[in-house]
mmCIF file of C-alpha atoms in Angstrom:
data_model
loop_
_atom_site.group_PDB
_atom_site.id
_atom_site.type_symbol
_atom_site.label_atom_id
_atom_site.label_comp_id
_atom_site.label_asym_id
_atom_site.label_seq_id
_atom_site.Cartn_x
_atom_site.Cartn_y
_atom_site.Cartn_z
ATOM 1 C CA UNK A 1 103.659 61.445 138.157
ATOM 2 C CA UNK A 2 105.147 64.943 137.274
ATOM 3 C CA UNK A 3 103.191 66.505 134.354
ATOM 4 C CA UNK A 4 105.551 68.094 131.782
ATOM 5 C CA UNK A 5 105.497 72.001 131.930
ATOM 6 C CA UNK A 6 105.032 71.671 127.913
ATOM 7 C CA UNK A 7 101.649 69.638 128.580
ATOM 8 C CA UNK A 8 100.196 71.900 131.303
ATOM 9 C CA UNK A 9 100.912 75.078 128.852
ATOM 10 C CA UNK A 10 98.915 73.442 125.954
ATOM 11 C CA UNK A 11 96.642 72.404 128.090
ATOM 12 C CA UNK A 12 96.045 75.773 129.917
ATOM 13 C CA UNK A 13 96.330 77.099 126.126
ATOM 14 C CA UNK A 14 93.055 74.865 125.182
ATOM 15 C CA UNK A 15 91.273 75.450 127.789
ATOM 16 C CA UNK A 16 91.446 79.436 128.014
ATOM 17 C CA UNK A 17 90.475 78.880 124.304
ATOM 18 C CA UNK A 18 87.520 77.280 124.920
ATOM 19 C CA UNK A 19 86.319 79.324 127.325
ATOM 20 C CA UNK A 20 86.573 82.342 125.833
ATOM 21 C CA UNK A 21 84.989 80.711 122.406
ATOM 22 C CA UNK A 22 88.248 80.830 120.246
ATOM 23 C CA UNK A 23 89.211 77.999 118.784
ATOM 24 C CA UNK A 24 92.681 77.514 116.564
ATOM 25 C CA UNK A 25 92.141 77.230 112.685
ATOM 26 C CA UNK A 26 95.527 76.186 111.618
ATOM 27 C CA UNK A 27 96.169 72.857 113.794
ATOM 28 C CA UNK A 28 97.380 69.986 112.084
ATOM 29 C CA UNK A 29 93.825 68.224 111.527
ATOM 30 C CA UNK A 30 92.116 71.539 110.788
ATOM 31 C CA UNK A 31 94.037 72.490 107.473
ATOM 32 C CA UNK A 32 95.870 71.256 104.361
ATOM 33 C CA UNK A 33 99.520 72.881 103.157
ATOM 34 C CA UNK A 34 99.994 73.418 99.927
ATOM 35 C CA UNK A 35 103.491 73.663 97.920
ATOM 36 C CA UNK A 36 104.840 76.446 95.342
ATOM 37 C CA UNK A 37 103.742 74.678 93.260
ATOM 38 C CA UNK A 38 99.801 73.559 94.731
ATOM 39 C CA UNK A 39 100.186 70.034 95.624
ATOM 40 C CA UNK A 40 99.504 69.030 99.031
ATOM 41 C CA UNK A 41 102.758 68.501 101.372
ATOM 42 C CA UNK A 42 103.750 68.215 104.889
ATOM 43 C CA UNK A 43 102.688 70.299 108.078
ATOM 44 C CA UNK A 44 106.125 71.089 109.546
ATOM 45 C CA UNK A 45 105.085 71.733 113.342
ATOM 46 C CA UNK A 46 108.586 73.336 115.432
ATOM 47 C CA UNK A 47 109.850 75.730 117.857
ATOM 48 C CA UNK A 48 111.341 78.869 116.314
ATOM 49 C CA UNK A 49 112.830 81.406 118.770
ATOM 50 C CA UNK A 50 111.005 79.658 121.701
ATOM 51 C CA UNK A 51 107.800 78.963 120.268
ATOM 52 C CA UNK A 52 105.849 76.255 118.996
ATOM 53 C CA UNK A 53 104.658 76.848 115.648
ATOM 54 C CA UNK A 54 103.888 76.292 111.940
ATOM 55 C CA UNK A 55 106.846 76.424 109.374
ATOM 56 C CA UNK A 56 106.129 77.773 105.893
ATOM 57 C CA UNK A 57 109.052 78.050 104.211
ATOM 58 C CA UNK A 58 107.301 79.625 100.828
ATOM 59 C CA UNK A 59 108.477 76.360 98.414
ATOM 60 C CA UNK A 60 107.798 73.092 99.302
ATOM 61 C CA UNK A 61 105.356 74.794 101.974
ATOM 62 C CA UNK A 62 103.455 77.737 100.349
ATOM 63 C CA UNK A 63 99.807 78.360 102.087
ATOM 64 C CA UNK A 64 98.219 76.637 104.842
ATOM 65 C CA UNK A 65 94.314 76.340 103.607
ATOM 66 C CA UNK A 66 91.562 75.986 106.804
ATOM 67 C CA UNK A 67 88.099 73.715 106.111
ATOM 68 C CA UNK A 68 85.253 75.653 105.579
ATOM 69 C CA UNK A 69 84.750 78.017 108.849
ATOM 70 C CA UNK A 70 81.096 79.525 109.491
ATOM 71 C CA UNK A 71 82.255 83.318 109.908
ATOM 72 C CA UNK A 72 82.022 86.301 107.823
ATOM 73 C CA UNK A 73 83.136 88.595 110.997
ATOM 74 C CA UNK A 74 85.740 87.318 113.045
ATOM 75 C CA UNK A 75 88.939 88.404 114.751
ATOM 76 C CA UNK A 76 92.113 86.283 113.936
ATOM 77 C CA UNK A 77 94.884 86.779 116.237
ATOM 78 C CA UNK A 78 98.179 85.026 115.743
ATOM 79 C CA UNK A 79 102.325 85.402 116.470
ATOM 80 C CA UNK A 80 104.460 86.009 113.601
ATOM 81 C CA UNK A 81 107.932 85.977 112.442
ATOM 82 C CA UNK A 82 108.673 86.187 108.781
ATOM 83 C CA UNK A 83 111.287 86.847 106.688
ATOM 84 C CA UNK A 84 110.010 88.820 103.384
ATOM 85 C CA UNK A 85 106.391 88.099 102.913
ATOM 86 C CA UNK A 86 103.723 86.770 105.503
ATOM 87 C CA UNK A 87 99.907 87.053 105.564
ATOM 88 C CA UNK A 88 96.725 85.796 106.290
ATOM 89 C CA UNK A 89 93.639 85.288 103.399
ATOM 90 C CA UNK A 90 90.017 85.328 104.332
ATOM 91 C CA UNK A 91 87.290 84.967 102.891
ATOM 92 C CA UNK A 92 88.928 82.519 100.979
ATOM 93 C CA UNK A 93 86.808 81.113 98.031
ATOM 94 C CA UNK A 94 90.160 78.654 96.760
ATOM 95 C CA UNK A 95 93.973 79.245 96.734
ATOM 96 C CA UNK A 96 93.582 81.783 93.764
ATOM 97 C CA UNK A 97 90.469 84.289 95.031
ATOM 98 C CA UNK A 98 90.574 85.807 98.454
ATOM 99 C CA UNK A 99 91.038 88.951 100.334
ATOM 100 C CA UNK A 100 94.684 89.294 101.763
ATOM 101 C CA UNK A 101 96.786 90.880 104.046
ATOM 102 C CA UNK A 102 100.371 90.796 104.653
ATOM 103 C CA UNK A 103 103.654 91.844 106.509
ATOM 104 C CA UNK A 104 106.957 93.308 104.761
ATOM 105 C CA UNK A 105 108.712 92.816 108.153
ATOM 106 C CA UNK A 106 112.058 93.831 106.535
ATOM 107 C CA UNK A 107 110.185 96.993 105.603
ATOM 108 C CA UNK A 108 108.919 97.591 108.954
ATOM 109 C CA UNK A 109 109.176 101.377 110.251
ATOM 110 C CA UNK A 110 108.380 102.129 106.710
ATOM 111 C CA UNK A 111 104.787 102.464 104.757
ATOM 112 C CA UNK A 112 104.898 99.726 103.220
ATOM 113 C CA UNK A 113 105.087 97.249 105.916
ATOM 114 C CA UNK A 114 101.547 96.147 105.555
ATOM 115 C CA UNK A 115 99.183 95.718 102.398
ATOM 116 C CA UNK A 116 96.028 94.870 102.038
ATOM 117 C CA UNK A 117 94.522 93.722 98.386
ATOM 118 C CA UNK A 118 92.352 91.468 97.160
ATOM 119 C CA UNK A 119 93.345 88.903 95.192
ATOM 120 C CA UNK A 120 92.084 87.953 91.856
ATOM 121 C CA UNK A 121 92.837 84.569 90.322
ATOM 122 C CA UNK A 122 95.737 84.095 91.575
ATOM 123 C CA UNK A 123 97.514 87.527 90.723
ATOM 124 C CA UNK A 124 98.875 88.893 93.677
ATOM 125 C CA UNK A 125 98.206 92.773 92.518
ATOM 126 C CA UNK A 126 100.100 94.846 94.728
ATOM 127 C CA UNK A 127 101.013 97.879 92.674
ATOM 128 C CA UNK A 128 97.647 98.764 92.321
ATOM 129 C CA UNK A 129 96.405 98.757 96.024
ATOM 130 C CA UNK A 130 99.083 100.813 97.513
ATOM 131 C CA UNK A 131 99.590 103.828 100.109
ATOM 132 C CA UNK A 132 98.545 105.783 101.444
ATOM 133 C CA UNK A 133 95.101 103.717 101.675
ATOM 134 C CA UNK A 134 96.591 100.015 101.456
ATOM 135 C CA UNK A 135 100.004 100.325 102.721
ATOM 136 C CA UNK A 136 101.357 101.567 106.394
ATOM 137 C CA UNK A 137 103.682 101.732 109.003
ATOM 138 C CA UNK A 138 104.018 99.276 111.752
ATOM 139 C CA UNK A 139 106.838 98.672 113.916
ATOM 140 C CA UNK A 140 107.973 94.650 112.776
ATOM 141 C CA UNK A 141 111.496 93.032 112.059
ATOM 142 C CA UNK A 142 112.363 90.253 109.666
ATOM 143 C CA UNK A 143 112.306 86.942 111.542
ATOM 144 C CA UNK A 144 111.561 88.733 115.057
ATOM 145 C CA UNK A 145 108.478 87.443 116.936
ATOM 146 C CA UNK A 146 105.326 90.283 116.681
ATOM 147 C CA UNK A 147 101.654 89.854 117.175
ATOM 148 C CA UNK A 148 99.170 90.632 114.891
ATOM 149 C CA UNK A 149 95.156 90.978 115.245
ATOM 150 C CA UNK A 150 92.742 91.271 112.583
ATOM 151 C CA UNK A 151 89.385 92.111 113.118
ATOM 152 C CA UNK A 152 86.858 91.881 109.859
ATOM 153 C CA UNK A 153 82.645 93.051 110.446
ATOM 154 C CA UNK A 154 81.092 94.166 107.387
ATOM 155 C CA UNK A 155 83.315 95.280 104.878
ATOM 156 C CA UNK A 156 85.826 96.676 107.641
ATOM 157 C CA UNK A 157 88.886 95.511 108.171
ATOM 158 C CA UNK A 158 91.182 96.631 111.282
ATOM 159 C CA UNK A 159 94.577 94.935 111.884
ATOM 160 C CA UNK A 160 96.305 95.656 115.261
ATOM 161 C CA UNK A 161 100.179 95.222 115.769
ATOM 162 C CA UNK A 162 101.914 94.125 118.687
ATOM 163 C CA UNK A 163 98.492 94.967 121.291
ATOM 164 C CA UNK A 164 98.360 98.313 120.058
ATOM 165 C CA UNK A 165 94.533 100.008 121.090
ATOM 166 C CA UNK A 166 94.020 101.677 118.133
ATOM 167 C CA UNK A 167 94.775 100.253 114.107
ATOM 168 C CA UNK A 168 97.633 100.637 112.172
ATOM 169 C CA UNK A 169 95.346 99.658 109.377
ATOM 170 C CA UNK A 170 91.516 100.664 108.928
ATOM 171 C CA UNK A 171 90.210 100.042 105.421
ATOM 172 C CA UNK A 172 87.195 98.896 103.448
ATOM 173 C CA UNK A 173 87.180 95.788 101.614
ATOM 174 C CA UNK A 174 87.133 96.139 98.197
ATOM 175 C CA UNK A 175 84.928 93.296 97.102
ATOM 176 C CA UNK A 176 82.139 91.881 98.598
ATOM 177 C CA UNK A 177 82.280 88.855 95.890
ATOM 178 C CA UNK A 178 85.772 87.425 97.354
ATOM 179 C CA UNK A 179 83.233 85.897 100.181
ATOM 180 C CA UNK A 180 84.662 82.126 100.591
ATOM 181 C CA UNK A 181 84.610 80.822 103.959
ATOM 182 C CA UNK A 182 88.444 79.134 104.528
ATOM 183 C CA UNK A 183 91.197 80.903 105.718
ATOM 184 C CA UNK A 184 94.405 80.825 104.758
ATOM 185 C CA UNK A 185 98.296 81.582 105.989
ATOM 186 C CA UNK A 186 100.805 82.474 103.325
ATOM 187 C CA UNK A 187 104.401 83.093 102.993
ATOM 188 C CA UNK A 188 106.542 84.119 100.258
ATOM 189 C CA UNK A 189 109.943 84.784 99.118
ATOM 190 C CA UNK A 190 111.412 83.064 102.331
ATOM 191 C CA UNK A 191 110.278 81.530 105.439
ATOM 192 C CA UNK A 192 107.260 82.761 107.864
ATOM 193 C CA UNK A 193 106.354 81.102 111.117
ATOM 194 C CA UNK A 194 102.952 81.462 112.473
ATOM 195 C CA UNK A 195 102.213 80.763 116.566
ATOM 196 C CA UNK A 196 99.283 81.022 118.839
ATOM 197 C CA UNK A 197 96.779 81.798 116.228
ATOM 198 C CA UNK A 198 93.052 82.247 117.612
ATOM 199 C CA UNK A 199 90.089 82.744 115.829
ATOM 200 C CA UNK A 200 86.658 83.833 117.244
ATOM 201 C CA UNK A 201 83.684 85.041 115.420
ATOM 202 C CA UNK A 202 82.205 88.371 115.756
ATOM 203 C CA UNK A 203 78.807 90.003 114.929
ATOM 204 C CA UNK A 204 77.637 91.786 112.097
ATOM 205 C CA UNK A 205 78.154 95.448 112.220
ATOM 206 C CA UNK A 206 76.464 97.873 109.594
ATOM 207 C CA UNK A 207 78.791 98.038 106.380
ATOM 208 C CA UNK A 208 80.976 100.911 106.072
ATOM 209 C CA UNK A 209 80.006 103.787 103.460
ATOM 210 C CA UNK A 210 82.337 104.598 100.361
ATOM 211 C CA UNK A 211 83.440 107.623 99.824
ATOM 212 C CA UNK A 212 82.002 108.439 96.556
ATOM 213 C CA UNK A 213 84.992 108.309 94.064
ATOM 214 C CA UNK A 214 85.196 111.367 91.479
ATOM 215 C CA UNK A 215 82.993 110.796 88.145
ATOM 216 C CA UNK A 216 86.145 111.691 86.285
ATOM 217 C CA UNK A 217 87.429 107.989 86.563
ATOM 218 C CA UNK A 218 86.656 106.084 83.415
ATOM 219 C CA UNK A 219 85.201 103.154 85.323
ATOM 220 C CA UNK A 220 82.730 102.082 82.546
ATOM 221 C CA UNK A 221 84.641 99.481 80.055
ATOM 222 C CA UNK A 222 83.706 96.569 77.892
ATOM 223 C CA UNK A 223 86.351 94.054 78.306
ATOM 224 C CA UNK A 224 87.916 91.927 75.245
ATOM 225 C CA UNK A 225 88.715 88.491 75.217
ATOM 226 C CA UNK A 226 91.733 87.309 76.361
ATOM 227 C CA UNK A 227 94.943 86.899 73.517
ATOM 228 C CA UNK A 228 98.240 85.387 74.230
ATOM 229 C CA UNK A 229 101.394 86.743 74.999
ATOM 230 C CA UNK A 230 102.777 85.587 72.111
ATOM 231 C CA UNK A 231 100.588 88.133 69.864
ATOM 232 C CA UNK A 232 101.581 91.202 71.972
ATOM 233 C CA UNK A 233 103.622 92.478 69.591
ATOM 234 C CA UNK A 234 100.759 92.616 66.682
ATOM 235 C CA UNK A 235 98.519 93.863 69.548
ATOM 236 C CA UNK A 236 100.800 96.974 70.506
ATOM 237 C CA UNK A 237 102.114 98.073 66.577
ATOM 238 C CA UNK A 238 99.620 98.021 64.804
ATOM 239 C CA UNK A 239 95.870 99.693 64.432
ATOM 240 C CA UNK A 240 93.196 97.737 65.776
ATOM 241 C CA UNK A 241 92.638 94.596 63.776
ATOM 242 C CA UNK A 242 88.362 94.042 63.026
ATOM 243 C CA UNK A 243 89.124 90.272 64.058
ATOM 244 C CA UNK A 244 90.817 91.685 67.570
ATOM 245 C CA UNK A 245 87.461 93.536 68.046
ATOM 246 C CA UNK A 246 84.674 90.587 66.693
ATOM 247 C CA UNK A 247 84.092 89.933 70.865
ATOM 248 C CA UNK A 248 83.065 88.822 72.691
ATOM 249 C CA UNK A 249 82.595 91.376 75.267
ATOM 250 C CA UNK A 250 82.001 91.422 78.600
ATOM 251 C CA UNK A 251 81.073 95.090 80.290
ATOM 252 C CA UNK A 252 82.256 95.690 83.395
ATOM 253 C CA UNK A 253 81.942 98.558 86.306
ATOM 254 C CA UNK A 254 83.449 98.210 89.255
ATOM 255 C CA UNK A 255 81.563 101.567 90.847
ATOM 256 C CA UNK A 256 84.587 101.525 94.761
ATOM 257 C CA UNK A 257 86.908 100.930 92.344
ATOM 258 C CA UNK A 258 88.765 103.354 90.231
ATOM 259 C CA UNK A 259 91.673 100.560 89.055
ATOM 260 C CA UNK A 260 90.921 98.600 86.515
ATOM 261 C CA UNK A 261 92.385 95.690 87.328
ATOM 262 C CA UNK A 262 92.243 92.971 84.533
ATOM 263 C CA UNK A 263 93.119 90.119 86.524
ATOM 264 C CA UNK A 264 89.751 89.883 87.573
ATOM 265 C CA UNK A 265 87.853 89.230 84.281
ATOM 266 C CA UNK A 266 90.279 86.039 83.299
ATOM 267 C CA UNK A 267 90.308 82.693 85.607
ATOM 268 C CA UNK A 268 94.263 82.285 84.049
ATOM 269 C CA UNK A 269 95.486 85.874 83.460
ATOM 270 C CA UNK A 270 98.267 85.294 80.995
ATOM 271 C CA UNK A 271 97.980 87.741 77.897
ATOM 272 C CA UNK A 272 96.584 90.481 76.266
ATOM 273 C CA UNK A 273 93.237 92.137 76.348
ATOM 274 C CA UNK A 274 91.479 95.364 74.809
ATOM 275 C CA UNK A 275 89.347 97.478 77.333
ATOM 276 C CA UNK A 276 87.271 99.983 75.088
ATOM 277 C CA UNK A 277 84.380 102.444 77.105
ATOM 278 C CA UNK A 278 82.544 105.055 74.748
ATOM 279 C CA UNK A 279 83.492 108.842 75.120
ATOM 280 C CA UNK A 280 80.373 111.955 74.555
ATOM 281 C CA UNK A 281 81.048 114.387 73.502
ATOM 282 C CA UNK A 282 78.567 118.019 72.642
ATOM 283 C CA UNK A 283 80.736 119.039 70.796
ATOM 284 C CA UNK A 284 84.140 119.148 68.816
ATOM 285 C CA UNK A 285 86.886 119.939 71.990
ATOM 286 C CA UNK A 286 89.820 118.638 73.527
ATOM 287 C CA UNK A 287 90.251 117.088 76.937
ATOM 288 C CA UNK A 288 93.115 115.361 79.182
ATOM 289 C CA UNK A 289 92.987 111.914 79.981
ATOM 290 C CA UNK A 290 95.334 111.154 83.216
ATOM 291 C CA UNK A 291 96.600 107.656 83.623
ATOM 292 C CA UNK A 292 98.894 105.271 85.081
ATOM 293 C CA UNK A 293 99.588 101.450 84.272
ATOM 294 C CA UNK A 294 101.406 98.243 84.359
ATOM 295 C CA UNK A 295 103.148 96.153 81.627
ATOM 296 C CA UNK A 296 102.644 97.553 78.349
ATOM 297 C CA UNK A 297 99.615 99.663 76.962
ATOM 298 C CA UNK A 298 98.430 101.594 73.671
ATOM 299 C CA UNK A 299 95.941 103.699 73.847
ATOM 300 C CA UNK A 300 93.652 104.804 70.945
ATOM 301 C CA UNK A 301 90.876 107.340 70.231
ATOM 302 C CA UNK A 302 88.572 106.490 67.466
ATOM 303 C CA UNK A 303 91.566 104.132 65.733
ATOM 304 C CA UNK A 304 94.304 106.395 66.040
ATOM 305 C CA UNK A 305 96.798 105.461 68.814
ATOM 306 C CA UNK A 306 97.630 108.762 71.202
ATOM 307 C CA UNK A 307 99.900 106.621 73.405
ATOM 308 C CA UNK A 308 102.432 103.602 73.409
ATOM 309 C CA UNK A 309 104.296 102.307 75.758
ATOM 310 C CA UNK A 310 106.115 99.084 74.703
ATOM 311 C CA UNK A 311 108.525 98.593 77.363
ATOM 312 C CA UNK A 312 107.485 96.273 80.711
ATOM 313 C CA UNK A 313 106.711 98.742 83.200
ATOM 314 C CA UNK A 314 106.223 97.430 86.662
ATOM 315 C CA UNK A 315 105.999 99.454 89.736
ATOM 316 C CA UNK A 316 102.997 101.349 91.862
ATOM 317 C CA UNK A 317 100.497 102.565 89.769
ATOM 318 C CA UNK A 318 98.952 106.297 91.121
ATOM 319 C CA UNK A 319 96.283 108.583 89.786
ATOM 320 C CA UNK A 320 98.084 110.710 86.930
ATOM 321 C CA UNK A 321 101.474 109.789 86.122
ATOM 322 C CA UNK A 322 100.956 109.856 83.079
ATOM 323 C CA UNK A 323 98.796 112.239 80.869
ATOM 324 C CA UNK A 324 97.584 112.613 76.854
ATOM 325 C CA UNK A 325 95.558 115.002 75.219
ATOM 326 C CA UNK A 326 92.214 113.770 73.846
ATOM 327 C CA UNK A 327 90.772 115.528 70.397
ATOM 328 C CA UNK A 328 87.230 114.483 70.449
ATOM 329 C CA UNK A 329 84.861 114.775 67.823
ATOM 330 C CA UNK A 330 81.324 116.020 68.137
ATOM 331 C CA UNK A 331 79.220 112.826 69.546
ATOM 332 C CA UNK A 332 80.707 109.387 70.575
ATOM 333 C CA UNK A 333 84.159 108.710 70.543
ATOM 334 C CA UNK A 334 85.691 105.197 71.423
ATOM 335 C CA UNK A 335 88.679 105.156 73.446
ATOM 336 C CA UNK A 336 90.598 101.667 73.692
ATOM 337 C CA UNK A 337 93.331 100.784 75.904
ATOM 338 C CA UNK A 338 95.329 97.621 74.541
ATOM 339 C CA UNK A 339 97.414 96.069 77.816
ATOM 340 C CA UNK A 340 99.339 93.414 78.914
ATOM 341 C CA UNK A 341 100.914 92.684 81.948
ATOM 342 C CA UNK A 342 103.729 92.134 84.220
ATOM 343 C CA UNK A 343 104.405 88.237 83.287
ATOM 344 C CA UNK A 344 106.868 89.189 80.583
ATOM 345 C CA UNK A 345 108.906 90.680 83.701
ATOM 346 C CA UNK A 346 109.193 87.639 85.181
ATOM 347 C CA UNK A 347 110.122 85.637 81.819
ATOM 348 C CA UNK A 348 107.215 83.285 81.281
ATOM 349 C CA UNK A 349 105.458 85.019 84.310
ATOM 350 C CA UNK A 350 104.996 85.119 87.524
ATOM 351 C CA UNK A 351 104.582 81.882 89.357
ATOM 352 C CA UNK A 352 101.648 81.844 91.626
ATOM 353 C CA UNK A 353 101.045 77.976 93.350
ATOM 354 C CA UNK A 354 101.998 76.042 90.381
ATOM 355 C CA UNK A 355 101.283 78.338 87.272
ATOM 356 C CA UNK A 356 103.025 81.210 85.416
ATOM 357 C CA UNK A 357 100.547 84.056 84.899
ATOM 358 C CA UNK A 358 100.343 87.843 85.189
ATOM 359 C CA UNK A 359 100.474 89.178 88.855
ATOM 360 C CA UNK A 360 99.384 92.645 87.783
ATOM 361 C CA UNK A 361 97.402 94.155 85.024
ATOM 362 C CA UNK A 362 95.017 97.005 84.093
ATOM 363 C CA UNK A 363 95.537 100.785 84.290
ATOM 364 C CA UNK A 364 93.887 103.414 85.902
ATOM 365 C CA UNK A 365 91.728 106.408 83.841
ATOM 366 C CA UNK A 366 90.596 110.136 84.305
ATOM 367 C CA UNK A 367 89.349 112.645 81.880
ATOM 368 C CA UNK A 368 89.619 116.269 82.864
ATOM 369 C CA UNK A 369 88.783 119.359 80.811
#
């Protein structure tokens, strides 16, 4: 009996796998898809440009979601040809908290064909963790076959295009929390197909040192509860309410990160919060504070608002777009940033597998003399 060429490939394909201790996370058995919308739905197996693989069209199939994989360091290899948006989550704790990273492939030859950031609850915060740290260049096409590699050891992450010896990527992970241990592939805004994907697991290596960020970021906050969109407008117009400010409070200090990105405080990020951090100062003087920020923000020093911005504004956030003086008295001083997000861009929001919520929130905060 002739054996089908088809049959002898596969079977060649498993057992060069197996030898060299890969194994492939995203067969049928091995995974669960997961709509728009987060409801479980069908594993569309084809051939796309001559090669088997898995369809996610970015609606009825959204995210492919491994089983629980024994691997902190690993190196994921895979085919892909996407349309607008396609990446693979690690460290995956559940379809809203994981560390991603993704293609642009109609961006490719440009910096921002490849992102890394982590996401937080579901909000996909890519104007905060942008280049030239989280974006680059790599040489991809929309819907055109390339292969990708991602190594992860430590807090390192490399990612490899097309068998390229040294990274078009090299950063360090942002949050050692996001530590879950599925996998996932994702695809949005159009179709992605994913082919030949191999995963094997690599040793620990020792974690990578931060460079120390500058003390000027205002990193240092006590976080508000959450409000809803529907009170933004009372939030932004007016002073500071005592009922706004009863608390709770949670503090936060995120000491890599000099973003602070709201998202990550709220399991649903839909609405408004107050971030307020305490100011010293030896005496009477004046400094500038240098920010940036998404959505809507006022900003007040000791009760009296020094900036408003009550428009939606939604694009990359840098270090110092925008700048205000600061008149600070002798002592403390208590400097409060009211935001909200991006959802209002989006109408009701954003939709994120199966709820409308803010995609990006928070600001970014320097004093200088």
């Amino acid at each position: 009996m002739k054996i089908p060429k088809t049959v002898l490939t596969l079977f060649s394909l498993g057992y060069t796998l197996c030898a060299l201790g890969q194994q492939n996370l995203f067969e049928q058995d091995k995974c669960t898809i997961l709509s728009e919308d987060n409801q479980p739905t069908a594993y569309i197996d084809t051939i796309f440009k001559g090669k088997q693989s898995l369809k996610l069209d970015s609606k009825k199939q959204s995210i492919a979601l491994t089983k629980a994989v024994e691997a902190k360091n690993f190196r994921v290899e895979m085919d892909i040809a996407g349309a607008v948006m396609s990446g693979l989550g690690f460290h995956v704790a559940n379809e809203h908290n994981y560390q991603f990273i993704y293609f642009r492939p109609g961006l490719g030859g440009t910096r921002e064909a490849i992102q890394y950031i982590p996401i937080y609850n579901g909000a996909l915060s890519w104007v905060f963790y942008n280049y030239p740290t989280y974006e680059k260049e790599a040489d991809i096409e929309s819907l055109e076959w390339f292969h990708a590699a991602f190594e992860v050891q430590g807090n390192r992450l490399k990612v490899f295009v097309n068998n390229s010896k040294e990274p078009q990527m090299e950063v360090r992970l942002l949050d050692k929390e996001l530590n879950g241990e599925h996998f996932l592939l994702r695809s949005m805004f159009g179709p992605s197909y994913f082919a030949n994907v191999t995963f094997k697991a690599l040793p620990e290596v020792a974690p990578k040192v931060a460079k120390p960020l500058s003390a000027s970021f205002l990193r240092e906050w006590e976080i508000s509860v959450q409000f809803p969109r529907d009170t933004t407008s009372s939030h932004l117009a007016a002073t500071v309410d005592p009922n706004i400010m009863s608390g709770p409070w949670k503090k936060v200090y995120e000491p890599d990160d000099a973003f602070v990105n709201l998202s990550r405080y709220f399991e649903y990020p839909t609405g408004v919060a107050v971030a307020k951090t305490q100011l010293m100062a030896e005496s009477a003087q004046t400094k500038i504070l240098h920010f940036d920020f998404v959505g809507k923000v006022r900003i007040l020093l000791n009760g009296e608002e020094v900036f408003s911005y009550g428009k939606i504004k939604f694009e990359r956030m840098f270090d110092g777009m925008f700048r205000t003086t600061l008149d600070l008295k002798k002592g403390s001083n208590e400097l409060l940033f009211i935001a909200d997000g991006d959802a209002a861009f989006f109408g009701e929001g954003f939709k994120t597998m199966g709820r409308l919520q803010h995609t990006n929130w928070g600001f970014i905060a320097r004093l200088q003399d």
